């Protein structure tokens, strides 16, 4: 069985019954932050979906950076600007268009039967994290903060 960290109950409420997901996912219930990070780090995938509405497209979901920093690939739908970071079948799975329960379920079953595929994804996730989300990716950031602080003090 693949290990999946599911964010919120949106999938269950919109796409699946619990029994469908229990056949391909492990559920952990509500966890504190440190427990959640441990589970995400041990998981093959993080899954979260957001409706493509105005509030979902404002800002960037921190869960992507959090999962990538822990080496965990993501399965999600297309919203905000996540296409810039998630490349389907490279470092996660970006489901476009109408996402049906059948589409998600078939993807999970395929991933479950091809667990070796995960190693390639994990390496690509770590590369994406290094390129986009690590402090080393923004060498001028410290100077920017110092300049910002000096302007605020004026």
Tab-separated table of C-alpha atoms in Angstrom:
chain	number	residue	atom	x	y	z
A	1	UNK	CA	0.000	0.000	0.000
A	2	UNK	CA	1.289	3.465	-0.799
A	3	UNK	CA	1.477	5.886	2.077
A	4	UNK	CA	-0.429	9.110	1.441
A	5	UNK	CA	-0.881	12.198	3.545
A	6	UNK	CA	-4.342	13.578	2.810
A	7	UNK	CA	-4.936	17.219	3.598
A	8	UNK	CA	-8.383	18.004	4.970
A	9	UNK	CA	-11.516	16.055	4.158
A	10	UNK	CA	-12.200	17.738	0.825
A	11	UNK	CA	-11.456	14.558	-1.115
A	12	UNK	CA	-13.840	12.519	0.974
A	13	UNK	CA	-16.589	15.106	0.874
A	14	UNK	CA	-16.355	15.784	-2.864
A	15	UNK	CA	-14.817	12.781	-4.587
A	16	UNK	CA	-14.898	9.581	-2.555
A	17	UNK	CA	-16.516	7.575	0.120
A	18	UNK	CA	-14.154	6.666	2.928
A	19	UNK	CA	-14.262	2.977	1.962
A	20	UNK	CA	-12.975	3.734	-1.543
A	21	UNK	CA	-9.980	5.633	-0.204
A	22	UNK	CA	-9.234	3.129	2.559
A	23	UNK	CA	-8.516	0.556	-0.154
A	24	UNK	CA	-5.563	2.630	-1.477
A	25	UNK	CA	-4.605	5.064	1.339
A	26	UNK	CA	-3.638	5.097	4.983
A	27	UNK	CA	-5.430	7.684	7.116
A	28	UNK	CA	-3.987	9.281	10.225
A	29	UNK	CA	-6.704	11.633	11.386
A	30	UNK	CA	-5.948	14.997	12.956
A	31	UNK	CA	-2.274	15.460	13.850
A	32	UNK	CA	-0.207	18.182	15.460
A	33	UNK	CA	2.417	19.910	13.300
A	34	UNK	CA	5.414	17.760	14.259
A	35	UNK	CA	3.448	14.514	13.821
A	36	UNK	CA	2.159	15.707	10.447
A	37	UNK	CA	5.698	16.499	9.263
A	38	UNK	CA	6.856	13.017	10.280
A	39	UNK	CA	3.979	11.420	8.363
A	40	UNK	CA	4.524	13.616	5.285
A	41	UNK	CA	8.237	12.749	5.290
A	42	UNK	CA	7.374	9.028	5.390
A	43	UNK	CA	4.632	9.313	2.779
A	44	UNK	CA	4.922	8.588	-0.894
A	45	UNK	CA	2.508	11.399	-1.796
A	46	UNK	CA	0.637	14.334	-0.299
A	47	UNK	CA	-2.801	14.847	-1.766
A	48	UNK	CA	-4.802	18.025	-1.694
A	49	UNK	CA	-7.370	19.576	-3.941
A	50	UNK	CA	-8.833	23.030	-3.946
A	51	UNK	CA	-11.790	24.284	-5.903
A	52	UNK	CA	-10.778	26.602	-8.722
A	53	UNK	CA	-12.339	29.671	-7.126
A	54	UNK	CA	-11.079	33.160	-6.448
A	55	UNK	CA	-9.979	32.449	-2.876
A	56	UNK	CA	-8.025	29.356	-4.016
A	57	UNK	CA	-6.154	31.316	-6.648
A	58	UNK	CA	-5.065	34.081	-4.276
A	59	UNK	CA	-1.619	33.322	-2.971
A	60	UNK	CA	0.377	30.141	-3.062
A	61	UNK	CA	-0.357	26.974	-1.070
A	62	UNK	CA	2.425	26.507	1.469
A	63	UNK	CA	1.641	22.774	1.568
A	64	UNK	CA	3.538	22.353	-1.704
A	65	UNK	CA	6.756	23.824	-0.309
A	66	UNK	CA	6.277	21.895	2.937
A	67	UNK	CA	5.809	18.572	1.150
A	68	UNK	CA	8.678	19.207	-1.254
A	69	UNK	CA	10.998	20.190	1.616
A	70	UNK	CA	10.279	16.780	3.157
A	71	UNK	CA	10.882	14.948	-0.139
A	72	UNK	CA	7.229	14.099	-0.707
A	73	UNK	CA	5.589	14.340	-4.107
A	74	UNK	CA	2.157	15.935	-4.522
A	75	UNK	CA	-1.072	14.972	-6.223
A	76	UNK	CA	-3.327	17.972	-6.739
A	77	UNK	CA	-5.575	19.798	-9.152
A	78	UNK	CA	-4.686	22.908	-11.163
A	79	UNK	CA	-5.190	26.181	-9.273
A	80	UNK	CA	-3.166	29.260	-8.412
A	81	UNK	CA	0.215	29.146	-10.178
A	82	UNK	CA	1.228	25.638	-9.156
A	83	UNK	CA	1.875	24.646	-12.789
A	84	UNK	CA	5.119	26.537	-12.393
A	85	UNK	CA	6.248	24.064	-9.737
A	86	UNK	CA	4.466	20.756	-10.326
A	87	UNK	CA	5.152	18.927	-13.565
A	88	UNK	CA	2.918	15.893	-13.945
A	89	UNK	CA	4.757	12.585	-13.804
A	90	UNK	CA	8.018	14.451	-13.048
A	91	UNK	CA	7.718	15.654	-9.454
A	92	UNK	CA	4.030	15.077	-8.779
A	93	UNK	CA	0.708	14.812	-10.504
A	94	UNK	CA	-1.282	17.825	-11.584
A	95	UNK	CA	-4.782	16.788	-12.558
A	96	UNK	CA	-6.315	19.249	-14.979
A	97	UNK	CA	-9.895	19.830	-16.000
A	98	UNK	CA	-12.738	18.096	-14.217
A	99	UNK	CA	-11.230	15.785	-11.613
A	100	UNK	CA	-13.528	12.838	-11.105
A	101	UNK	CA	-13.294	10.273	-8.340
A	102	UNK	CA	-12.578	7.662	-10.989
A	103	UNK	CA	-9.600	9.649	-12.329
A	104	UNK	CA	-8.075	10.008	-8.860
A	105	UNK	CA	-8.799	6.424	-7.871
A	106	UNK	CA	-7.225	5.029	-11.067
A	107	UNK	CA	-4.124	7.172	-10.547
A	108	UNK	CA	-3.779	5.941	-6.957
A	109	UNK	CA	-4.209	2.313	-8.031
A	110	UNK	CA	-1.596	2.778	-10.786
A	111	UNK	CA	0.855	4.364	-8.344
A	112	UNK	CA	0.206	1.582	-5.858
A	113	UNK	CA	1.088	-1.068	-8.453
A	114	UNK	CA	4.231	0.788	-9.598
A	115	UNK	CA	5.963	1.738	-6.361
A	116	UNK	CA	9.422	1.873	-8.012
A	117	UNK	CA	8.280	4.936	-9.956
A	118	UNK	CA	8.326	6.820	-6.691
A	119	UNK	CA	12.159	6.925	-6.423
A	120	UNK	CA	12.464	8.984	-9.620
A	121	UNK	CA	9.741	11.365	-8.460
A	122	UNK	CA	11.394	11.819	-5.080
A	123	UNK	CA	14.709	12.877	-6.639
A	124	UNK	CA	12.878	15.377	-8.853
A	125	UNK	CA	10.950	16.708	-5.836
A	126	UNK	CA	14.191	17.405	-4.000
A	127	UNK	CA	15.591	19.186	-7.072
A	128	UNK	CA	12.453	21.337	-7.305
A	129	UNK	CA	12.693	22.174	-3.620
A	130	UNK	CA	16.318	23.209	-4.020
A	131	UNK	CA	15.562	25.314	-7.116
A	132	UNK	CA	12.431	27.106	-5.877
A	133	UNK	CA	11.902	26.813	-2.148
A	134	UNK	CA	15.232	26.663	-0.353
A	135	UNK	CA	16.880	29.831	0.992
A	136	UNK	CA	19.934	29.105	-1.168
A	137	UNK	CA	17.747	29.764	-4.215
A	138	UNK	CA	17.471	33.414	-3.200
A	139	UNK	CA	20.997	34.627	-2.409
A	140	UNK	CA	19.946	38.293	-2.482
A	141	UNK	CA	17.091	37.767	-0.041
A	142	UNK	CA	19.127	38.681	3.044
A	143	UNK	CA	20.143	41.988	1.430
A	144	UNK	CA	16.497	42.596	0.487
A	145	UNK	CA	15.384	42.077	4.098
A	146	UNK	CA	18.106	44.363	5.435
A	147	UNK	CA	17.083	47.076	2.955
A	148	UNK	CA	13.436	46.603	3.879
A	149	UNK	CA	14.233	46.854	7.593
A	150	UNK	CA	16.238	50.043	7.129
A	151	UNK	CA	13.388	51.639	5.142
A	152	UNK	CA	10.872	50.687	7.832
A	153	UNK	CA	12.995	52.301	10.533
A	154	UNK	CA	13.075	55.625	8.634
